[in-house]
Amino acid sequence: MKKQLGVLILALVLLLTACAGKGAFTADDVSRALEKNGLEVEEITLEEAEQLASTGIEINGKAPVPLELTLPTGDMAHREFLLLYVFSSEKERIRIEREDGTPVPIKLKDLYPHLFKKNNLIAVYWSGNKDNPLLMKQITRAMDKL
């Protein structure tokens, strides 16, 4: 009887642990989703991303994971980027947004922001085209499939 109770408690702990992490995404999850949707993804350094910006790129002290996005066969007129802010949970993301706002005040030279939010992520796609962003379909599909 004690053995069965121990196994039951262990199973409940494992189940609760699995549920607690559900929905939390990593930068690698996003990169893989983007690649599955036909984009080439290269992580750039934080310093390189900061050089592109005319303002700070952190949200309440949280630095992004900066990614450069390209089409495998396309000759792109502008470099396009995704600044990916990964928080420990959706609750933390929402709390930070309330305190510091979303990253809309950030400015990257000659690029226009397009904001995505999902669970513990804020992703800002920076495109050279304000009205018809080149990679919007691929990024939207990737974020939807996460």
mmCIF file of N, CA, C and O in Angstrom, residues 55-137:
data_model
loop_
_atom_site.group_PDB
_atom_site.id
_atom_site.type_symbol
_atom_site.label_atom_id
_atom_site.label_comp_id
_atom_site.label_asym_id
_atom_site.label_seq_id
_atom_site.Cartn_x
_atom_site.Cartn_y
_atom_site.Cartn_z
ATOM 1 N N THR A 55 17.357 54.094 -29.865
ATOM 2 C CA THR A 55 16.933 54.113 -28.467
ATOM 3 C C THR A 55 17.379 52.795 -27.844
ATOM 4 O O THR A 55 17.811 51.883 -28.547
ATOM 5 N N GLY A 56 17.244 52.673 -26.543
ATOM 6 C CA GLY A 56 17.553 51.411 -25.884
ATOM 7 C C GLY A 56 16.602 50.326 -26.331
ATOM 8 O O GLY A 56 15.455 50.596 -26.675
ATOM 9 N N ILE A 57 17.057 49.083 -26.341
ATOM 10 C CA ILE A 57 16.206 48.000 -26.820
ATOM 11 C C ILE A 57 15.751 47.069 -25.697
ATOM 12 O O ILE A 57 15.084 46.075 -25.955
ATOM 13 N N GLU A 58 16.078 47.375 -24.473
ATOM 14 C CA GLU A 58 15.641 46.552 -23.353
ATOM 15 C C GLU A 58 14.244 46.946 -22.915
ATOM 16 O O GLU A 58 13.838 48.092 -23.073
ATOM 17 N N ILE A 59 13.523 45.981 -22.375
ATOM 18 C CA ILE A 59 12.227 46.242 -21.757
ATOM 19 C C ILE A 59 12.384 45.962 -20.270
ATOM 20 O O ILE A 59 12.593 44.809 -19.884
ATOM 21 N N ASN A 60 12.331 46.998 -19.469
ATOM 22 C CA ASN A 60 12.436 46.863 -18.021
ATOM 23 C C ASN A 60 13.651 46.014 -17.635
ATOM 24 O O ASN A 60 13.564 45.123 -16.804
ATOM 25 N N GLY A 61 14.776 46.286 -18.285
ATOM 26 C CA GLY A 61 16.010 45.571 -17.988
ATOM 27 C C GLY A 61 16.156 44.236 -18.691
ATOM 28 O O GLY A 61 17.183 43.581 -18.574
ATOM 29 N N LYS A 62 15.155 43.799 -19.432
ATOM 30 C CA LYS A 62 15.195 42.515 -20.135
ATOM 31 C C LYS A 62 15.707 42.743 -21.550
ATOM 32 O O LYS A 62 15.085 43.432 -22.353
ATOM 33 N N ALA A 63 16.867 42.164 -21.851
ATOM 34 C CA ALA A 63 17.449 42.289 -23.187
ATOM 35 C C ALA A 63 16.793 41.260 -24.114
ATOM 36 O O ALA A 63 16.455 40.158 -23.694
ATOM 37 N N PRO A 64 16.633 41.613 -25.381
ATOM 38 C CA PRO A 64 16.044 40.668 -26.330
ATOM 39 C C PRO A 64 17.073 39.692 -26.885
ATOM 40 O O PRO A 64 18.277 39.899 -26.759
ATOM 41 N N VAL A 65 16.572 38.659 -27.510
ATOM 42 C CA VAL A 65 17.394 37.802 -28.357
ATOM 43 C C VAL A 65 17.201 38.354 -29.765
ATOM 44 O O VAL A 65 16.104 38.282 -30.318
ATOM 45 N N PRO A 66 18.241 38.979 -30.344
ATOM 46 C CA PRO A 66 18.081 39.580 -31.672
ATOM 47 C C PRO A 66 18.356 38.567 -32.783
ATOM 48 O O PRO A 66 19.365 37.878 -32.774
ATOM 49 N N LEU A 67 17.422 38.485 -33.724
ATOM 50 C CA LEU A 67 17.536 37.570 -34.849
ATOM 51 C C LEU A 67 17.457 38.349 -36.155
ATOM 52 O O LEU A 67 16.645 39.258 -36.285
ATOM 53 N N GLU A 68 18.295 37.981 -37.107
ATOM 54 C CA GLU A 68 18.174 38.537 -38.462
ATOM 55 C C GLU A 68 17.470 37.498 -39.309
ATOM 56 O O GLU A 68 17.800 36.309 -39.266
ATOM 57 N N LEU A 69 16.472 37.944 -40.074
ATOM 58 C CA LEU A 69 15.654 37.046 -40.882
ATOM 59 C C LEU A 69 15.872 37.323 -42.363
ATOM 60 O O LEU A 69 15.915 38.485 -42.773
ATOM 61 N N THR A 70 15.987 36.260 -43.135
ATOM 62 C CA THR A 70 16.117 36.408 -44.585
ATOM 63 C C THR A 70 15.350 35.295 -45.284
ATOM 64 O O THR A 70 15.034 34.263 -44.689
ATOM 65 N N LEU A 71 15.065 35.528 -46.554
ATOM 66 C CA LEU A 71 14.486 34.494 -47.408
ATOM 67 C C LEU A 71 15.638 33.745 -48.061
ATOM 68 O O LEU A 71 16.612 34.371 -48.501
ATOM 69 N N PRO A 72 15.562 32.424 -48.162
ATOM 70 C CA PRO A 72 16.685 31.665 -48.711
ATOM 71 C C PRO A 72 17.026 32.024 -50.152
ATOM 72 O O PRO A 72 18.184 31.997 -50.529
ATOM 73 N N THR A 73 16.028 32.373 -50.951
ATOM 74 C CA THR A 73 16.294 32.641 -52.363
ATOM 75 C C THR A 73 16.105 34.099 -52.730
ATOM 76 O O THR A 73 16.349 34.478 -53.867
ATOM 77 N N GLY A 74 15.690 34.900 -51.791
ATOM 78 C CA GLY A 74 15.361 36.282 -52.110
ATOM 79 C C GLY A 74 16.512 37.244 -51.918
ATOM 80 O O GLY A 74 17.330 37.083 -51.028
ATOM 81 N N ASP A 75 16.562 38.231 -52.792
ATOM 82 C CA ASP A 75 17.504 39.330 -52.632
ATOM 83 C C ASP A 75 16.724 40.437 -51.943
ATOM 84 O O ASP A 75 15.855 41.067 -52.550
ATOM 85 N N MET A 76 17.002 40.642 -50.686
ATOM 86 C CA MET A 76 16.199 41.560 -49.886
ATOM 87 C C MET A 76 16.779 42.966 -49.934
ATOM 88 O O MET A 76 17.984 43.148 -49.793
ATOM 89 N N ALA A 77 15.904 43.939 -50.106
ATOM 90 C CA ALA A 77 16.327 45.335 -50.193
ATOM 91 C C ALA A 77 16.777 45.866 -48.830
ATOM 92 O O ALA A 77 17.651 46.717 -48.753
ATOM 93 N N HIS A 78 16.168 45.371 -47.751
ATOM 94 C CA HIS A 78 16.503 45.826 -46.400
ATOM 95 C C HIS A 78 16.789 44.607 -45.522
ATOM 96 O O HIS A 78 16.215 43.547 -45.723
ATOM 97 N N ARG A 79 17.642 44.809 -44.548
ATOM 98 C CA ARG A 79 17.821 43.784 -43.525
ATOM 99 C C ARG A 79 16.572 43.798 -42.651
ATOM 100 O O ARG A 79 16.032 44.861 -42.352
ATOM 101 N N GLU A 80 16.103 42.628 -42.234
ATOM 102 C CA GLU A 80 14.911 42.536 -41.398
ATOM 103 C C GLU A 80 15.255 41.743 -40.145
ATOM 104 O O GLU A 80 16.058 40.805 -40.186
ATOM 105 N N PHE A 81 14.655 42.146 -39.031
ATOM 106 C CA PHE A 81 15.038 41.607 -37.737
ATOM 107 C C PHE A 81 13.826 41.238 -36.903
ATOM 108 O O PHE A 81 12.728 41.758 -37.107
ATOM 109 N N LEU A 82 14.073 40.374 -35.928
ATOM 110 C CA LEU A 82 13.085 40.048 -34.926
ATOM 111 C C LEU A 82 13.776 40.195 -33.578
ATOM 112 O O LEU A 82 14.803 39.556 -33.334
ATOM 113 N N LEU A 83 13.247 41.087 -32.746
ATOM 114 C CA LEU A 83 13.736 41.193 -31.376
ATOM 115 C C LEU A 83 12.790 40.366 -30.527
ATOM 116 O O LEU A 83 11.592 40.643 -30.458
ATOM 117 N N LEU A 84 13.322 39.352 -29.892
ATOM 118 C CA LEU A 84 12.519 38.382 -29.167
ATOM 119 C C LEU A 84 12.791 38.506 -27.672
ATOM 120 O O LEU A 84 13.902 38.277 -27.215
ATOM 121 N N TYR A 85 11.761 38.884 -26.939
ATOM 122 C CA TYR A 85 11.853 39.024 -25.487
ATOM 123 C C TYR A 85 11.210 37.792 -24.865
ATOM 124 O O TYR A 85 10.016 37.546 -25.054
ATOM 125 N N VAL A 86 11.997 37.014 -24.142
ATOM 126 C CA VAL A 86 11.526 35.769 -23.545
ATOM 127 C C VAL A 86 11.448 35.961 -22.029
ATOM 128 O O VAL A 86 12.457 36.209 -21.381
ATOM 129 N N PHE A 87 10.253 35.840 -21.498
ATOM 130 C CA PHE A 87 10.022 35.985 -20.067
ATOM 131 C C PHE A 87 9.796 34.609 -19.456
ATOM 132 O O PHE A 87 9.492 33.645 -20.170
ATOM 133 N N SER A 88 9.913 34.502 -18.154
ATOM 134 C CA SER A 88 9.767 33.198 -17.500
ATOM 135 C C SER A 88 8.344 32.666 -17.576
ATOM 136 O O SER A 88 8.126 31.462 -17.527
ATOM 137 N N SER A 89 7.374 33.560 -17.707
ATOM 138 C CA SER A 89 5.972 33.136 -17.774
ATOM 139 C C SER A 89 5.133 34.214 -18.445
ATOM 140 O O SER A 89 5.586 35.349 -18.623
ATOM 141 N N GLU A 90 3.906 33.866 -18.781
ATOM 142 C CA GLU A 90 2.991 34.849 -19.339
ATOM 143 C C GLU A 90 2.654 35.913 -18.300
ATOM 144 O O GLU A 90 2.535 37.091 -18.626
ATOM 145 N N LYS A 91 2.544 35.505 -17.045
ATOM 146 C CA LYS A 91 2.267 36.475 -15.968
ATOM 147 C C LYS A 91 3.370 37.526 -15.879
ATOM 148 O O LYS A 91 3.101 38.701 -15.705
ATOM 149 N N GLU A 92 4.628 37.073 -15.985
ATOM 150 C CA GLU A 92 5.741 38.022 -15.931
ATOM 151 C C GLU A 92 5.689 38.976 -17.124
ATOM 152 O O GLU A 92 5.900 40.176 -16.983
ATOM 153 N N ARG A 93 5.410 38.433 -18.322
ATOM 154 C CA ARG A 93 5.317 39.292 -19.514
ATOM 155 C C ARG A 93 4.258 40.364 -19.321
ATOM 156 O O ARG A 93 4.501 41.544 -19.582
ATOM 157 N N ILE A 94 3.104 39.989 -18.830
ATOM 158 C CA ILE A 94 2.011 40.943 -18.638
ATOM 159 C C ILE A 94 2.384 41.974 -17.571
ATOM 160 O O ILE A 94 2.134 43.166 -17.743
ATOM 161 N N ARG A 95 3.018 41.519 -16.498
ATOM 162 C CA ARG A 95 3.442 42.456 -15.437
ATOM 163 C C ARG A 95 4.446 43.465 -15.975
ATOM 164 O O ARG A 95 4.325 44.667 -15.737
ATOM 165 N N ILE A 96 5.414 42.999 -16.742
ATOM 166 C CA ILE A 96 6.438 43.889 -17.314
ATOM 167 C C ILE A 96 5.796 44.880 -18.274
ATOM 168 O O ILE A 96 6.128 46.064 -18.281
ATOM 169 N N GLU A 97 4.854 44.428 -19.090
ATOM 170 C CA GLU A 97 4.170 45.329 -20.019
ATOM 171 C C GLU A 97 3.440 46.439 -19.266
ATOM 172 O O GLU A 97 3.436 47.586 -19.695
ATOM 173 N N ARG A 98 2.821 46.092 -18.163
ATOM 174 C CA ARG A 98 2.104 47.105 -17.367
ATOM 175 C C ARG A 98 3.071 48.125 -16.776
ATOM 176 O O ARG A 98 2.777 49.305 -16.728
ATOM 177 N N GLU A 99 4.233 47.635 -16.325
ATOM 178 C CA GLU A 99 5.211 48.520 -15.693
ATOM 179 C C GLU A 99 5.957 49.377 -16.707
ATOM 180 O O GLU A 99 6.182 50.553 -16.492
ATOM 181 N N ASP A 100 6.381 48.753 -17.789
ATOM 182 C CA ASP A 100 7.298 49.413 -18.716
ATOM 183 C C ASP A 100 6.684 49.673 -20.085
ATOM 184 O O ASP A 100 7.287 50.324 -20.917
ATOM 185 N N GLY A 101 5.546 49.123 -20.355
ATOM 186 C CA GLY A 101 4.948 49.278 -21.673
ATOM 187 C C GLY A 101 5.518 48.276 -22.649
ATOM 188 O O GLY A 101 6.429 47.527 -22.350
ATOM 189 N N THR A 102 4.964 48.254 -23.825
ATOM 190 C CA THR A 102 5.465 47.361 -24.867
ATOM 191 C C THR A 102 6.628 48.038 -25.572
ATOM 192 O O THR A 102 6.846 49.243 -25.416
ATOM 193 N N PRO A 103 7.381 47.304 -26.361
ATOM 194 C CA PRO A 103 8.583 47.880 -26.965
ATOM 195 C C PRO A 103 8.334 48.811 -28.146
ATOM 196 O O PRO A 103 9.229 49.055 -28.923
ATOM 197 N N VAL A 104 7.129 49.346 -28.279
ATOM 198 C CA VAL A 104 6.832 50.252 -29.388
ATOM 199 C C VAL A 104 7.722 51.498 -29.401
ATOM 200 O O VAL A 104 8.123 51.945 -30.464
ATOM 201 N N PRO A 105 8.100 52.076 -28.241
ATOM 202 C CA PRO A 105 8.958 53.268 -28.292
ATOM 203 C C PRO A 105 10.357 53.008 -28.849
ATOM 204 O O PRO A 105 11.061 53.928 -29.190
ATOM 205 N N ILE A 106 10.745 51.747 -28.962
ATOM 206 C CA ILE A 106 12.055 51.422 -29.522
ATOM 207 C C ILE A 106 12.069 51.828 -30.992
ATOM 208 O O ILE A 106 11.091 51.665 -31.703
ATOM 209 N N LYS A 107 13.181 52.332 -31.453
ATOM 210 C CA LYS A 107 13.328 52.740 -32.852
ATOM 211 C C LYS A 107 14.567 52.070 -33.445
ATOM 212 O O LYS A 107 15.646 52.122 -32.874
ATOM 213 N N LEU A 108 14.385 51.408 -34.573
ATOM 214 C CA LEU A 108 15.507 50.899 -35.355
ATOM 215 C C LEU A 108 15.547 51.705 -36.637
ATOM 216 O O LEU A 108 14.512 51.949 -37.265
ATOM 217 N N LYS A 109 16.743 52.085 -37.038
ATOM 218 C CA LYS A 109 16.917 52.971 -38.184
ATOM 219 C C LYS A 109 16.230 52.452 -39.448
ATOM 220 O O LYS A 109 16.478 51.338 -39.885
ATOM 221 N N ASP A 110 15.356 53.272 -40.013
ATOM 222 C CA ASP A 110 14.670 52.998 -41.280
ATOM 223 C C ASP A 110 13.851 51.712 -41.284
ATOM 224 O O ASP A 110 13.578 51.155 -42.348
ATOM 225 N N LEU A 111 13.459 51.211 -40.122
ATOM 226 C CA LEU A 111 12.654 50.001 -40.040
ATOM 227 C C LEU A 111 11.384 50.275 -39.239
ATOM 228 O O LEU A 111 11.350 51.178 -38.407
ATOM 229 N N TYR A 112 10.349 49.485 -39.505
ATOM 230 C CA TYR A 112 9.047 49.690 -38.877
ATOM 231 C C TYR A 112 8.679 48.469 -38.025
ATOM 232 O O TYR A 112 8.847 47.334 -38.472
ATOM 233 N N PRO A 113 8.146 48.690 -36.811
ATOM 234 C CA PRO A 113 7.855 47.571 -35.915
ATOM 235 C C PRO A 113 6.485 46.946 -36.162
ATOM 236 O O PRO A 113 5.526 47.618 -36.535
ATOM 237 N N HIS A 114 6.434 45.642 -35.950
ATOM 238 C CA HIS A 114 5.195 44.873 -35.994
ATOM 239 C C HIS A 114 5.241 43.945 -34.787
ATOM 240 O O HIS A 114 6.149 43.115 -34.673
ATOM 241 N N LEU A 115 4.283 44.091 -33.896
ATOM 242 C CA LEU A 115 4.327 43.452 -32.584
ATOM 243 C C LEU A 115 3.534 42.151 -32.542
ATOM 244 O O LEU A 115 2.419 42.079 -33.046
ATOM 245 N N PHE A 116 4.132 41.129 -31.913
ATOM 246 C CA PHE A 116 3.480 39.846 -31.662
ATOM 247 C C PHE A 116 3.626 39.529 -30.184
ATOM 248 O O PHE A 116 4.689 39.759 -29.601
ATOM 249 N N LYS A 117 2.588 38.970 -29.588
ATOM 250 C CA LYS A 117 2.649 38.516 -28.199
ATOM 251 C C LYS A 117 2.065 37.120 -28.145
ATOM 252 O O LYS A 117 1.027 36.855 -28.736
ATOM 253 N N LYS A 118 2.756 36.251 -27.443
ATOM 254 C CA LYS A 118 2.234 34.895 -27.265
ATOM 255 C C LYS A 118 2.826 34.329 -25.985
ATOM 256 O O LYS A 118 4.041 34.267 -25.828
ATOM 257 N N ASN A 119 1.953 33.948 -25.088
ATOM 258 C CA ASN A 119 2.334 33.362 -23.804
ATOM 259 C C ASN A 119 3.434 34.189 -23.139
ATOM 260 O O ASN A 119 3.205 35.326 -22.770
ATOM 261 N N ASN A 120 4.634 33.638 -23.027
ATOM 262 C CA ASN A 120 5.726 34.324 -22.345
ATOM 263 C C ASN A 120 6.612 35.135 -23.290
ATOM 264 O O ASN A 120 7.668 35.601 -22.885
ATOM 265 N N LEU A 121 6.162 35.358 -24.520
ATOM 266 C CA LEU A 121 6.997 36.031 -25.523
ATOM 267 C C LEU A 121 6.422 37.372 -25.961
ATOM 268 O O LEU A 121 5.214 37.525 -26.102
ATOM 269 N N ILE A 122 7.323 38.298 -26.225
ATOM 270 C CA ILE A 122 7.019 39.483 -27.019
ATOM 271 C C ILE A 122 8.022 39.438 -28.168
ATOM 272 O O ILE A 122 9.225 39.326 -27.948
ATOM 273 N N ALA A 123 7.513 39.482 -29.379
ATOM 274 C CA ALA A 123 8.374 39.479 -30.559
ATOM 275 C C ALA A 123 8.064 40.735 -31.363
ATOM 276 O O ALA A 123 6.903 41.029 -31.634
ATOM 277 N N VAL A 124 9.093 41.466 -31.710
ATOM 278 C CA VAL A 124 8.920 42.666 -32.527
ATOM 279 C C VAL A 124 9.662 42.431 -33.839
ATOM 280 O O VAL A 124 10.877 42.298 -33.868
ATOM 281 N N TYR A 125 8.881 42.347 -34.904
ATOM 282 C CA TYR A 125 9.423 42.167 -36.254
ATOM 283 C C TYR A 125 9.687 43.544 -36.829
ATOM 284 O O TYR A 125 8.795 44.378 -36.899
ATOM 285 N N TRP A 126 10.913 43.773 -37.261
ATOM 286 C CA TRP A 126 11.322 45.059 -37.830
ATOM 287 C C TRP A 126 11.501 44.895 -39.332
ATOM 288 O O TRP A 126 12.377 44.175 -39.790
ATOM 289 N N SER A 127 10.629 45.574 -40.084
ATOM 290 C CA SER A 127 10.622 45.447 -41.539
ATOM 291 C C SER A 127 10.950 46.783 -42.197
ATOM 292 O O SER A 127 10.635 47.843 -41.659
ATOM 293 N N GLY A 128 11.507 46.706 -43.382
ATOM 294 C CA GLY A 128 11.784 47.906 -44.151
ATOM 295 C C GLY A 128 10.551 48.469 -44.830
ATOM 296 O O GLY A 128 10.573 49.563 -45.375
ATOM 297 N N ASN A 129 9.446 47.745 -44.796
ATOM 298 C CA ASN A 129 8.211 48.189 -45.431
ATOM 299 C C ASN A 129 7.117 48.301 -44.378
ATOM 300 O O ASN A 129 6.727 47.298 -43.770
ATOM 301 N N LYS A 130 6.622 49.497 -44.185
ATOM 302 C CA LYS A 130 5.614 49.750 -43.152
ATOM 303 C C LYS A 130 4.270 49.119 -43.499
ATOM 304 O O LYS A 130 3.619 48.523 -42.641
ATOM 305 N N ASP A 131 3.834 49.257 -44.733
ATOM 306 C CA ASP A 131 2.495 48.832 -45.119
ATOM 307 C C ASP A 131 2.403 47.381 -45.590
ATOM 308 O O ASP A 131 1.348 46.760 -45.480
ATOM 309 N N ASN A 132 3.476 46.851 -46.130
ATOM 310 C CA ASN A 132 3.456 45.490 -46.647
ATOM 311 C C ASN A 132 4.760 44.780 -46.247
ATOM 312 O O ASN A 132 5.624 44.553 -47.086
ATOM 313 N N PRO A 133 4.887 44.414 -44.974
ATOM 314 C CA PRO A 133 6.128 43.789 -44.509
ATOM 315 C C PRO A 133 6.413 42.474 -45.244
ATOM 316 O O PRO A 133 5.533 41.626 -45.369
ATOM 317 N N LEU A 134 7.606 42.330 -45.734
ATOM 318 C CA LEU A 134 8.002 41.222 -46.589
ATOM 319 C C LEU A 134 7.798 39.843 -45.959
ATOM 320 O O LEU A 134 7.352 38.916 -46.611
ATOM 321 N N LEU A 135 8.118 39.692 -44.688
ATOM 322 C CA LEU A 135 8.119 38.377 -44.049
ATOM 323 C C LEU A 135 6.939 38.161 -43.105
ATOM 324 O O LEU A 135 6.937 37.211 -42.321
ATOM 325 N N MET A 136 5.933 39.013 -43.173
ATOM 326 C CA MET A 136 4.819 38.967 -42.224
ATOM 327 C C MET A 136 4.079 37.633 -42.242
ATOM 328 O O MET A 136 3.755 37.088 -41.183
ATOM 329 N N LYS A 137 3.822 37.069 -43.424
ATOM 330 C CA LYS A 137 3.076 35.802 -43.498
ATOM 331 C C LYS A 137 3.829 34.678 -42.793
ATOM 332 O O LYS A 137 3.244 33.915 -42.023
#
